[in-house]
Coordinates of C-alpha atoms in Angstrom, one line a residue:
Chain A
M1 CA 38.9 -2.2 -29.0
A2 CA 41.1 0.8 -29.9
L3 CA 41.4 4.3 -28.7
T4 CA 42.6 7.4 -30.6
V5 CA 43.5 10.6 -28.8
V6 CA 44.5 13.9 -30.3
G7 CA 46.3 16.6 -28.2
S8 CA 49.6 18.0 -27.3
I9 CA 52.8 15.9 -27.4
A10 CA 55.2 18.2 -25.6
F11 CA 58.2 19.0 -23.5
D12 CA 57.5 20.6 -20.1
A13 CA 59.6 22.6 -17.7
V14 CA 58.0 22.5 -14.3
K15 CA 58.9 23.8 -10.9
T16 CA 57.0 23.0 -7.7
P17 CA 57.8 23.4 -4.0
F18 CA 59.1 19.8 -4.2
G19 CA 61.6 20.0 -7.0
E20 CA 62.0 21.0 -10.7
R21 CA 62.6 19.6 -14.1
E22 CA 64.1 21.6 -16.9
R23 CA 62.8 19.5 -19.8
M24 CA 60.7 16.4 -19.6
L25 CA 58.2 14.5 -21.7
G26 CA 54.7 15.9 -21.3
G27 CA 51.6 17.1 -23.1
A28 CA 47.9 16.1 -22.7
A29 CA 48.0 13.3 -25.3
V30 CA 51.1 11.8 -23.6
H31 CA 49.7 11.8 -20.1
F32 CA 46.4 10.5 -21.5
S33 CA 48.0 7.7 -23.6
L34 CA 50.2 6.5 -20.7
A35 CA 47.2 6.2 -18.4
A36 CA 45.0 4.5 -21.0
S37 CA 47.7 2.1 -22.1
F38 CA 47.0 -0.1 -19.1
F39 CA 43.6 -0.9 -20.4
T40 CA 43.6 -0.8 -24.2
E41 CA 45.4 -0.1 -27.5
V42 CA 46.1 3.7 -27.7
R43 CA 47.0 5.8 -30.7
P44 CA 48.0 9.4 -30.0
V45 CA 47.7 11.8 -32.9
G46 CA 49.7 15.0 -33.1
P47 CA 52.9 16.7 -34.4
V48 CA 56.4 16.8 -32.8
G49 CA 59.6 18.5 -33.9
D50 CA 63.1 17.2 -34.5
D51 CA 63.8 17.5 -30.8
F52 CA 61.4 14.6 -30.2
G53 CA 63.8 11.7 -30.3
E54 CA 64.0 8.0 -30.0
E55 CA 64.1 8.2 -26.2
Q56 CA 60.6 9.7 -26.1
F57 CA 59.2 7.3 -28.8
E58 CA 60.7 4.4 -26.9
L59 CA 59.1 5.4 -23.6
L60 CA 55.7 5.5 -25.3
R61 CA 56.3 2.2 -27.1
S62 CA 57.5 0.5 -23.9
R63 CA 53.9 0.9 -22.7
G64 CA 52.5 -0.6 -25.9
I65 CA 51.4 2.8 -27.2
I66 CA 51.1 2.9 -31.0
T67 CA 53.2 5.9 -32.2
E68 CA 52.5 5.7 -36.0
D69 CA 50.2 8.8 -35.9
I70 CA 52.8 11.0 -34.2
E71 CA 53.9 13.1 -37.1
R72 CA 57.5 14.3 -37.0
V73 CA 57.9 17.7 -38.7
P74 CA 61.4 18.2 -40.1
G75 CA 63.0 21.4 -38.8
G76 CA 60.2 22.0 -36.3
Q77 CA 60.2 22.3 -32.6
S78 CA 57.8 20.4 -30.3
F79 CA 55.2 22.1 -28.2
F80 CA 56.8 23.5 -25.1
W81 CA 55.2 24.5 -21.8
R82 CA 56.9 26.1 -18.8
G83 CA 55.0 26.5 -15.6
H84 CA 55.3 26.5 -11.8
Y85 CA 53.2 25.8 -8.8
D86 CA 53.3 27.5 -5.4
F87 CA 52.1 25.8 -2.2
D88 CA 48.6 25.6 -3.5
L89 CA 49.2 22.8 -6.0
N90 CA 45.7 23.3 -7.4
V91 CA 46.8 26.4 -9.3
A92 CA 49.2 26.1 -12.2
H93 CA 51.0 29.3 -13.2
T94 CA 52.1 29.4 -16.9
D95 CA 55.4 31.1 -17.5
D96 CA 55.8 30.3 -21.2
T97 CA 54.0 28.4 -24.0
Q98 CA 55.6 27.8 -27.4
L99 CA 53.3 26.1 -29.9
G100 CA 56.1 25.1 -32.2
V101 CA 54.8 22.6 -34.8
F102 CA 51.4 22.7 -33.2
G103 CA 50.9 26.2 -34.7
E104 CA 50.6 24.7 -38.2
F105 CA 48.9 21.4 -37.3
E106 CA 46.3 20.1 -39.7
P107 CA 45.1 16.8 -38.4
K108 CA 45.0 13.9 -40.9
L109 CA 44.2 10.7 -39.2
S110 CA 45.5 7.4 -40.6
D111 CA 42.9 4.7 -41.5
A112 CA 43.8 2.9 -38.3
A113 CA 43.3 6.1 -36.2
K114 CA 39.9 6.8 -37.9
A115 CA 38.7 3.2 -37.1
A116 CA 39.0 3.7 -33.3
D117 CA 36.1 2.6 -31.2
T118 CA 36.7 5.5 -28.8
L119 CA 38.0 9.0 -29.5
F120 CA 39.3 11.6 -27.0
L121 CA 39.9 15.2 -28.0
A122 CA 42.3 16.6 -25.5
N123 CA 42.5 20.3 -24.8
I124 CA 43.5 22.0 -28.1
Q125 CA 41.9 24.7 -30.2
P126 CA 38.3 23.6 -30.7
D127 CA 38.4 23.9 -34.5
L128 CA 41.1 21.3 -34.5
Q129 CA 39.0 19.1 -32.3
R130 CA 36.2 19.4 -34.8
Q131 CA 38.4 18.5 -37.7
V132 CA 39.5 15.3 -35.9
R133 CA 36.0 14.4 -34.9
A134 CA 34.9 14.8 -38.5
Q135 CA 37.4 12.1 -39.5
C136 CA 36.6 9.6 -36.8
A137 CA 33.1 8.2 -36.2
A138 CA 34.1 6.4 -33.0
G139 CA 31.1 5.1 -31.1
F140 CA 32.1 6.9 -27.9
S141 CA 33.9 10.3 -27.8
G142 CA 35.1 12.7 -25.2
L143 CA 36.4 16.2 -25.1
D144 CA 38.5 18.4 -22.7
S145 CA 39.0 22.1 -23.0
M146 CA 40.1 25.1 -20.9
N147 CA 39.1 28.7 -20.0
L148 CA 41.2 30.2 -22.8
W149 CA 38.9 28.6 -25.5
I150 CA 35.8 29.6 -23.6
D151 CA 37.1 33.2 -23.7
I152 CA 38.3 33.4 -27.3
A153 CA 36.6 30.6 -29.3
K154 CA 33.3 29.9 -27.5
D155 CA 31.1 29.3 -30.5
S156 CA 33.6 26.8 -32.0
L157 CA 33.9 25.1 -28.6
L158 CA 30.1 24.8 -28.2
A159 CA 29.9 23.3 -31.7
A160 CA 32.7 20.8 -30.7
I161 CA 30.9 19.9 -27.5
A162 CA 27.7 19.2 -29.4
E163 CA 29.5 16.5 -31.4
V164 CA 30.8 14.4 -28.5
D165 CA 29.3 12.0 -26.0
C166 CA 31.1 13.1 -22.9
L167 CA 32.6 16.4 -21.7
V168 CA 35.5 16.2 -19.2
V169 CA 36.5 19.6 -17.8
N170 CA 37.1 21.4 -14.5
D171 CA 34.0 22.4 -12.6
A172 CA 34.8 26.1 -12.8
E173 CA 34.9 25.7 -16.6
I174 CA 31.4 24.0 -16.7
R175 CA 30.1 27.0 -14.8
M176 CA 31.9 29.5 -17.1
L177 CA 30.7 27.7 -20.2
T178 CA 27.1 27.7 -19.2
G179 CA 26.9 30.9 -17.2
E180 CA 25.2 28.8 -14.5
V181 CA 26.7 28.9 -10.9
N182 CA 24.9 25.8 -9.7
L183 CA 27.0 22.8 -10.9
A184 CA 24.1 20.4 -11.2
K185 CA 22.2 22.9 -13.3
A186 CA 25.3 23.7 -15.3
A187 CA 25.9 20.0 -16.1
R188 CA 22.3 19.6 -17.2
A189 CA 22.7 22.6 -19.5
V190 CA 25.7 20.9 -21.1
M191 CA 23.8 17.7 -21.6
E192 CA 21.1 19.7 -23.4
M193 CA 23.8 20.7 -25.9
G194 CA 24.5 17.1 -26.9
P195 CA 26.7 15.1 -24.5
R196 CA 25.1 12.3 -22.5
A197 CA 27.6 12.5 -19.7
V198 CA 29.6 15.3 -18.0
V199 CA 32.6 14.7 -15.8
A200 CA 33.5 17.7 -13.6
K201 CA 37.2 17.5 -12.5
R202 CA 37.6 19.1 -9.0
G203 CA 41.4 19.0 -8.4
E204 CA 42.2 17.5 -5.0
Y205 CA 38.5 17.1 -4.3
G206 CA 38.2 14.5 -7.0
A207 CA 35.6 14.3 -9.8
A208 CA 31.9 14.1 -10.3
L209 CA 29.9 12.4 -13.0
F210 CA 26.6 13.6 -14.3
T211 CA 24.5 11.4 -16.6
E212 CA 21.2 11.7 -18.4
S213 CA 19.0 9.4 -16.4
G214 CA 17.5 12.1 -14.4
D215 CA 17.0 10.2 -11.1
D216 CA 19.4 9.6 -8.2
H217 CA 21.6 7.6 -10.4
S218 CA 22.4 10.6 -12.5
F219 CA 25.1 11.8 -10.0
F220 CA 28.2 10.1 -8.8
A221 CA 31.3 11.5 -7.1
L222 CA 34.6 10.3 -5.9
P223 CA 37.1 12.2 -3.8
G224 CA 40.7 12.5 -4.9
F225 CA 42.8 9.6 -3.7
P226 CA 44.5 10.9 -0.4
L227 CA 48.2 11.2 -0.8
E228 CA 50.8 12.5 1.7
D229 CA 53.2 13.3 -1.1
V230 CA 52.2 15.2 -4.2
R231 CA 55.1 16.5 -6.1
D232 CA 53.8 17.7 -9.5
P233 CA 50.1 17.9 -10.5
T234 CA 50.9 18.5 -14.2
G235 CA 48.9 16.1 -16.3
A236 CA 46.6 14.9 -13.5
G237 CA 43.5 15.8 -15.5
D238 CA 44.8 14.1 -18.6
S239 CA 45.8 11.0 -16.6
F240 CA 42.3 11.0 -15.2
A241 CA 40.8 11.1 -18.7
G242 CA 43.2 8.4 -19.9
G243 CA 42.2 6.1 -17.1
F244 CA 38.5 6.8 -17.6
F245 CA 38.3 6.5 -21.4
G246 CA 41.0 3.8 -21.5
Y247 CA 39.1 1.6 -19.0
L248 CA 35.8 2.1 -20.9
D249 CA 37.4 1.3 -24.3
G250 CA 39.1 -1.7 -22.8
S251 CA 35.9 -3.1 -21.3
D252 CA 34.3 -3.5 -24.8
G253 CA 32.5 -0.2 -24.7
D254 CA 30.2 -1.2 -21.9
L255 CA 28.8 2.3 -21.0
D256 CA 26.2 1.3 -18.4
E257 CA 26.2 3.3 -15.2
A258 CA 28.1 0.7 -13.2
N259 CA 30.9 0.7 -15.7
L260 CA 31.0 4.5 -16.0
R261 CA 31.5 4.6 -12.2
R262 CA 34.3 2.0 -12.4
A263 CA 35.9 4.2 -15.1
M264 CA 35.7 7.2 -12.7
G265 CA 37.6 5.0 -10.2
Y266 CA 40.3 4.1 -12.6
G267 CA 40.6 7.8 -13.7
T268 CA 41.0 8.8 -10.1
V269 CA 43.6 6.1 -9.5
L270 CA 45.7 7.0 -12.6
A271 CA 45.6 10.8 -11.7
S272 CA 46.8 9.9 -8.2
F273 CA 49.8 8.0 -9.4
N274 CA 50.6 10.7 -11.9
V275 CA 51.0 13.4 -9.3
E276 CA 53.3 11.4 -7.0
E277 CA 56.3 12.3 -9.1
F278 CA 57.3 14.7 -11.9
G279 CA 55.9 14.4 -15.4
T280 CA 55.5 10.9 -16.6
E281 CA 58.0 9.5 -14.1
R282 CA 55.6 7.5 -11.9
V283 CA 53.1 6.3 -14.5
S284 CA 55.8 5.2 -17.0
R285 CA 57.0 2.5 -14.5
L286 CA 53.6 1.7 -13.0
E287 CA 52.3 -1.9 -12.9
R288 CA 48.7 -2.9 -13.6
E289 CA 48.6 -4.7 -10.2
E290 CA 49.4 -1.4 -8.4
I291 CA 46.4 0.2 -10.2
D292 CA 44.0 -2.5 -9.2
E293 CA 45.2 -2.4 -5.6
R294 CA 44.7 1.3 -5.4
F295 CA 41.3 1.0 -7.1
E296 CA 40.2 -1.4 -4.4
A297 CA 41.6 0.9 -1.7
L298 CA 39.6 3.7 -3.2
R299 CA 36.5 1.6 -3.0
R300 CA 37.1 0.9 0.7
M301 CA 37.5 4.6 1.3
T302 CA 34.2 5.5 -0.2
Q303 CA 31.8 2.8 0.8
F304 CA 29.5 3.0 3.7
E305 CA 26.8 0.7 5.0
G306 CA 23.1 1.3 4.9
L307 CA 20.6 2.1 7.7
P308 CA 21.4 0.4 11.0
A309 CA 18.1 -1.4 10.8
S310 CA 19.4 -3.3 7.9
R311 CA 22.7 -4.4 9.5
D312 CA 21.2 -7.0 11.7
Chain B
M1 CA 21.9 8.6 25.4
A2 CA 22.0 12.4 25.6
L3 CA 23.9 15.2 23.9
T4 CA 25.0 18.6 25.2
V5 CA 26.1 21.4 22.8
V6 CA 27.4 24.8 23.7
G7 CA 27.5 27.6 21.2
S8 CA 25.7 30.6 19.9
I9 CA 22.0 30.9 20.1
A10 CA 21.3 33.9 17.9
F11 CA 19.4 36.0 15.5
D12 CA 20.7 36.3 11.9
A13 CA 20.2 38.7 9.1
V14 CA 21.1 37.1 5.8
K15 CA 21.1 38.1 2.2
T16 CA 21.9 35.8 -0.7
P17 CA 21.3 36.0 -4.4
F18 CA 18.1 34.1 -3.8
G19 CA 16.4 36.2 -1.1
E20 CA 16.9 37.8 2.3
R21 CA 15.7 37.7 5.9
E22 CA 16.0 40.6 8.3
R23 CA 15.8 38.7 11.5
M24 CA 15.6 34.9 11.9
L25 CA 16.5 32.3 14.5
G26 CA 20.1 31.2 14.0
G27 CA 23.4 30.4 15.7
A28 CA 25.6 27.4 15.7
A29 CA 24.0 25.7 18.7
V30 CA 20.6 26.2 17.2
H31 CA 21.5 24.6 13.8
F32 CA 23.3 21.8 15.5
S33 CA 20.5 21.1 17.9
L34 CA 17.8 21.0 15.2
A35 CA 19.9 18.6 13.1
A36 CA 20.7 16.4 16.1
S37 CA 17.2 16.3 17.4
F38 CA 16.2 13.7 14.8
F39 CA 18.5 11.2 16.5
T40 CA 18.8 11.9 20.2
E41 CA 18.0 14.1 23.2
V42 CA 19.8 17.4 22.7
R43 CA 20.5 20.1 25.3
P44 CA 21.8 23.4 24.0
V45 CA 23.8 25.5 26.5
G46 CA 24.1 29.3 26.1
P47 CA 22.8 32.7 26.9
V48 CA 20.0 34.7 25.1
G49 CA 18.5 38.1 25.7
D50 CA 15.0 39.5 26.4
D51 CA 14.5 39.5 22.6
F52 CA 14.6 35.7 22.6
G53 CA 10.9 34.9 23.1
E54 CA 8.4 32.1 23.4
E55 CA 8.3 31.7 19.6
Q56 CA 11.9 30.8 19.5
F57 CA 11.7 28.5 22.5
E58 CA 8.7 26.8 21.0
L59 CA 10.4 26.1 17.7
L60 CA 13.2 24.3 19.6
R61 CA 10.8 22.4 21.9
S62 CA 8.6 21.3 18.9
R63 CA 11.7 19.3 17.8
G64 CA 12.0 17.8 21.3
I65 CA 15.0 19.9 22.2
I66 CA 15.5 20.5 25.9
T67 CA 15.8 24.2 26.5
E68 CA 16.4 24.3 30.3
D69 CA 20.1 25.2 29.8
I70 CA 19.3 28.2 27.6
E71 CA 19.9 31.0 30.0
R72 CA 17.8 34.2 29.5
V73 CA 19.7 37.3 30.7
P74 CA 17.3 40.0 31.8
G75 CA 18.0 43.3 29.9
G76 CA 20.3 41.6 27.5
Q77 CA 20.4 41.3 23.8
S78 CA 20.9 38.0 22.0
F79 CA 23.9 37.3 19.8
F80 CA 23.3 38.9 16.4
W81 CA 25.0 38.2 13.0
R82 CA 24.5 40.0 9.7
G83 CA 26.0 38.6 6.6
H84 CA 25.6 38.1 2.9
Y85 CA 26.7 35.8 0.1
D86 CA 27.4 36.6 -3.5
F87 CA 27.1 34.1 -6.3
D88 CA 29.9 32.0 -4.8
L89 CA 27.8 30.6 -1.9
N90 CA 31.0 29.0 -0.4
V91 CA 32.1 32.4 0.9
A92 CA 30.2 34.2 3.7
H93 CA 30.8 37.9 4.1
T94 CA 30.2 39.2 7.6
D95 CA 28.7 42.7 7.8
D96 CA 28.0 42.9 11.5
T97 CA 28.5 40.8 14.7
Q98 CA 27.0 41.9 18.0
L99 CA 28.0 39.5 20.9
G100 CA 25.3 40.8 23.2
V101 CA 24.9 38.5 26.2
F102 CA 27.6 36.3 24.8
G103 CA 30.2 38.9 25.8
E104 CA 29.7 38.1 29.5
F105 CA 29.0 34.4 29.2
E106 CA 30.3 32.2 32.0
P107 CA 29.2 28.7 31.2
K108 CA 27.6 26.8 34.2
L109 CA 26.2 23.5 33.1
S110 CA 23.2 22.0 34.9
D111 CA 23.7 18.5 36.3
A112 CA 21.7 17.1 33.4
A113 CA 23.9 18.9 30.9
K114 CA 27.1 17.7 32.7
A115 CA 25.8 14.1 32.5
A116 CA 25.6 14.0 28.7
D117 CA 27.2 11.0 26.9
T118 CA 28.3 13.3 24.0
L119 CA 29.5 16.9 24.1
F120 CA 29.9 19.3 21.2
L121 CA 31.8 22.5 21.6
A122 CA 30.5 24.7 18.7
N123 CA 32.6 27.6 17.4
I124 CA 33.1 30.0 20.3
Q125 CA 36.1 31.5 22.1
P126 CA 38.3 28.5 23.0
D127 CA 38.6 29.4 26.7
L128 CA 34.9 29.1 26.9
Q129 CA 35.1 25.7 25.2
R130 CA 37.6 24.6 27.8
Q131 CA 35.4 25.8 30.7
V132 CA 32.6 23.7 29.3
R133 CA 34.7 20.7 28.7
A134 CA 36.0 20.8 32.3
Q135 CA 32.4 20.5 33.5
C136 CA 31.4 17.6 31.3
A137 CA 33.2 14.3 31.1
A138 CA 31.2 13.0 28.2
G139 CA 32.7 9.9 26.7
F140 CA 32.7 11.4 23.2
S141 CA 33.4 15.0 22.5
G142 CA 33.8 17.2 19.4
L143 CA 34.9 20.8 18.7
D144 CA 34.5 23.3 15.9
S145 CA 36.4 26.5 15.5
M146 CA 37.3 29.2 13.0
N147 CA 40.2 31.2 11.5
L148 CA 39.6 34.1 13.9
W149 CA 40.6 31.9 16.9
I150 CA 43.6 30.5 15.1
D151 CA 44.7 34.1 14.6
I152 CA 44.1 35.5 18.0
A153 CA 43.9 32.6 20.5
K154 CA 45.9 29.8 19.0
D155 CA 47.4 28.5 22.2
S156 CA 44.1 28.3 23.9
L157 CA 42.6 26.6 20.9
L158 CA 45.3 24.0 20.7
A159 CA 44.7 23.3 24.4
A160 CA 41.0 22.9 23.7
I161 CA 41.6 20.6 20.8
A162 CA 43.8 18.4 22.9
E163 CA 40.9 17.8 25.2
V164 CA 38.4 16.4 22.7
D165 CA 38.0 13.3 20.6
C166 CA 37.0 14.7 17.3
L167 CA 37.9 18.0 15.5
V168 CA 35.3 19.2 12.9
V169 CA 36.6 22.2 11.0
N170 CA 37.0 23.5 7.4
D171 CA 39.9 22.0 5.5
A172 CA 41.6 25.4 5.1
E173 CA 41.5 25.7 8.9
I174 CA 43.1 22.3 9.4
R175 CA 46.0 23.5 7.2
M176 CA 46.1 26.9 8.9
L177 CA 46.1 25.3 12.4
T178 CA 49.0 22.9 11.6
G179 CA 51.0 24.9 9.0
E180 CA 50.9 21.9 6.8
V181 CA 49.5 22.3 3.3
N182 CA 49.0 18.6 2.6
L183 CA 45.6 17.7 4.1
A184 CA 46.4 14.1 5.0
K185 CA 49.5 15.2 6.8
A186 CA 47.7 18.1 8.5
A187 CA 45.0 15.7 9.8
R188 CA 47.7 13.4 11.1
A189 CA 49.3 16.3 12.9
V190 CA 45.9 17.1 14.6
M191 CA 45.6 13.5 15.7
E192 CA 49.0 13.7 17.3
M193 CA 47.6 16.6 19.5
G194 CA 44.9 14.3 21.0
P195 CA 41.8 13.8 18.8
R196 CA 41.3 10.3 17.4
A197 CA 39.2 11.6 14.5
V198 CA 39.3 14.7 12.3
V199 CA 36.5 15.8 10.0
A200 CA 37.4 18.2 7.3
K201 CA 34.4 20.2 6.0
R202 CA 34.8 21.1 2.3
G203 CA 31.8 23.2 1.5
E204 CA 30.1 22.1 -1.7
Y205 CA 32.7 19.3 -2.1
G206 CA 31.4 17.5 1.0
A207 CA 33.5 16.3 3.9
A208 CA 36.4 13.9 4.7
L209 CA 37.0 11.8 7.8
F210 CA 40.4 10.9 9.0
T211 CA 40.8 8.3 11.8
E212 CA 43.7 6.9 13.6
S213 CA 43.9 3.4 12.2
G214 CA 46.7 4.3 9.8
D215 CA 45.7 1.9 7.0
D216 CA 43.3 2.5 4.0
H217 CA 40.4 2.6 6.4
S218 CA 41.8 5.8 8.0
F219 CA 40.3 7.9 5.2
F220 CA 36.7 8.3 4.1
A221 CA 35.1 11.1 2.0
L222 CA 31.6 12.0 0.8
P223 CA 30.6 14.6 -1.7
G224 CA 28.1 17.3 -0.9
F225 CA 24.6 16.1 -1.7
P226 CA 23.9 17.6 -5.2
L227 CA 21.2 20.2 -5.1
E228 CA 19.8 22.3 -7.9
D229 CA 18.5 24.9 -5.4
V230 CA 20.7 26.2 -2.7
R231 CA 19.2 29.4 -1.1
D232 CA 21.2 30.0 2.1
P233 CA 24.3 28.1 3.2
T234 CA 24.3 29.7 6.8
G235 CA 24.5 26.9 9.3
A236 CA 25.5 24.1 6.9
G237 CA 28.6 23.2 8.9
D238 CA 26.6 23.2 12.2
S239 CA 23.9 21.1 10.7
F240 CA 26.5 18.7 9.4
A241 CA 28.0 18.4 12.9
G242 CA 24.5 18.0 14.4
G243 CA 23.7 15.2 12.1
F244 CA 27.1 13.6 12.7
F245 CA 27.2 13.8 16.6
G246 CA 23.5 13.4 16.9
Y247 CA 23.5 10.1 15.0
L248 CA 26.5 8.8 16.9
D249 CA 24.9 9.6 20.3
G250 CA 21.6 8.2 19.2
S251 CA 23.2 4.9 18.1
D252 CA 24.4 4.2 21.7
G253 CA 27.9 5.6 21.2
D254 CA 28.9 3.0 18.7
L255 CA 32.1 4.6 17.4
D256 CA 33.4 1.9 15.0
E257 CA 34.5 2.9 11.6
A258 CA 31.3 1.7 9.9
N259 CA 29.2 3.8 12.3
L260 CA 31.4 6.9 11.9
R261 CA 30.9 6.6 8.2
R262 CA 27.1 6.4 8.6
A263 CA 27.4 9.5 10.8
M264 CA 29.2 11.3 7.9
G265 CA 26.3 10.4 5.7
Y266 CA 23.7 11.8 8.1
G267 CA 25.8 14.9 8.6
T268 CA 25.9 15.4 4.8
V269 CA 22.1 14.9 4.5
L270 CA 21.3 17.3 7.3
A271 CA 23.6 20.0 5.8
S272 CA 21.9 19.5 2.5
F273 CA 18.4 20.1 3.8
N274 CA 19.7 23.1 5.8
V275 CA 20.9 25.0 2.7
E276 CA 17.7 24.5 0.7
E277 CA 15.9 27.3 2.5
F278 CA 16.8 30.3 4.8
G279 CA 18.0 29.7 8.3
T280 CA 16.1 27.0 10.1
E281 CA 13.1 27.0 7.8
R282 CA 13.7 23.7 6.1
V283 CA 15.1 21.6 9.0
S284 CA 12.4 22.8 11.4
R285 CA 9.7 21.1 9.4
L286 CA 11.8 18.1 8.2
E287 CA 10.6 14.5 8.8
R288 CA 12.9 11.6 9.7
E289 CA 11.6 9.7 6.7
E290 CA 12.9 12.4 4.4
I291 CA 16.3 12.1 6.1
D292 CA 16.5 8.4 5.6
E293 CA 15.4 8.6 2.0
R294 CA 18.1 11.1 1.2
F295 CA 20.7 9.0 3.1
E296 CA 19.9 6.1 0.9
A297 CA 20.1 8.3 -2.2
L298 CA 23.5 9.5 -1.1
R299 CA 24.6 5.9 -0.7
R300 CA 23.5 5.2 -4.3
M301 CA 25.4 8.2 -5.5
T302 CA 28.7 7.1 -4.0
Q303 CA 28.9 3.4 -4.4
F304 CA 30.7 1.6 -7.2
E305 CA 31.3 -2.0 -7.9
G306 CA 34.6 -3.8 -7.7
L307 CA 36.8 -5.1 -10.4
P308 CA 35.0 -6.5 -13.5
A309 CA 36.5 -10.0 -12.8
S310 CA 34.3 -10.1 -9.7
R311 CA 31.0 -9.2 -11.3
D312 CA 30.6 -12.5 -13.1

């Protein structure tokens, strides 16, 4: 199985109450790819500038990520984001965004990228997401977005959403997108647009999964993995998506409810490792064994036994 | 087993986007008692005025609640709260509070109330909570509070917390109380004050349980039960606590981790029924069978299977 992801490949400058980094590898497609690389073959698609060097390529390759579809634009500068977090780590404050080579990006997927079984459209302008989707007929596809596109490109975003199988956004964005305050109703409204699954990301509160079946099994939720040390939440949502879609692609596209729930678990685990240190620092030296240990710990933290009558 | 709860027994005026009620039975001890009444013998303690009539007593008695410790003060007025919610049902706006007979309340527990196995100190002035605690040596005790008391009576509140086994408050209040932003650290700080368990209420995101064991089993979380129709969140937290402590008391004081988790499940279920209609309307005509059905539905919504290797 193989997974293609399109999205930003960037440098980030980040300051949190627990430290700062002036320039580090970042971007949605990077965080996603690193997380997914533990489960399957990942191919990030996107442009970078001259400033994106061998060191960055090597970090990705060391995790088995296929970098052929990262297009280096001569004379260009890579996407750059500067932001900070105050004590409420759930809220990112953007101080600067420089699109760089992303401003001129016209996605052209290689034959290998087009042939992916799974496609993830990370948060970029929705017309670009549609251009990529049109080139890749992957059997399972997902999409992330943000409030900016709901504000300034809503029609295009709705068209993009209609073309994917699974929407993965923050719960506030699901409400904003549908104009429906009740999250269960909002998720149902999204599924009426096309997707058969909706993942609501909820920051420290974890994530919820809505699926089409319409009975009790149509809702599943996991808390965030409890951590005493969170240093930098940047990329948590992308790492979640990488764990989720990476695991699904790596398990031969098994999309039954039980496997979707396991994928939620892996997404939660990858997001939790991501926030323990700055940028890609923790995930880039993570071992699969650590992931599976934390996955099992998460299971122990969320299981409870049935009615007392049935315990005897 | 028997359960004593002290807290407000009140009339509420509530307006939400889904309707309004000018005067209905409410108060923390009322919501708590109704929820707990499905599991054990409950005895609410607190004062009411002349305006608290046979209709209100009868509603409580119809659920088997023992009303002997509800003290009717001649010439007095019952506690009254007026509030409203906008579209974000997580935020209550208080428009009026009249303490009435609660302003002069000096708790004197009957021998039966003192002999309870379980004691819950609902959200009232912390000195009153301590006076009640001093009269009741229940083997298991819990306490709720609010930001107001952290602001104006923090020392007294800290002393009250040190005297109970389980703190049940909103997650923001745990942070505020300890000055620690990280919830896991904040919960640990509370346990260092005395309690062996901390329940963080998280509104629509559910609730988390921290216990002392110090390993993976020391954290457990449940999402809120997903509902498409929420009409009035007033009393959700008290209904949660009633389900939680009521279930524990009714199961012969079994406080092992598995039973605490089941209690979290029952708390979640009772809170979910409470918010479906205004005030006590839904819970006062609830059946035990409906509770157990929803408990099992909640279990189905939160369970996931282990590593794929173990499914074969």
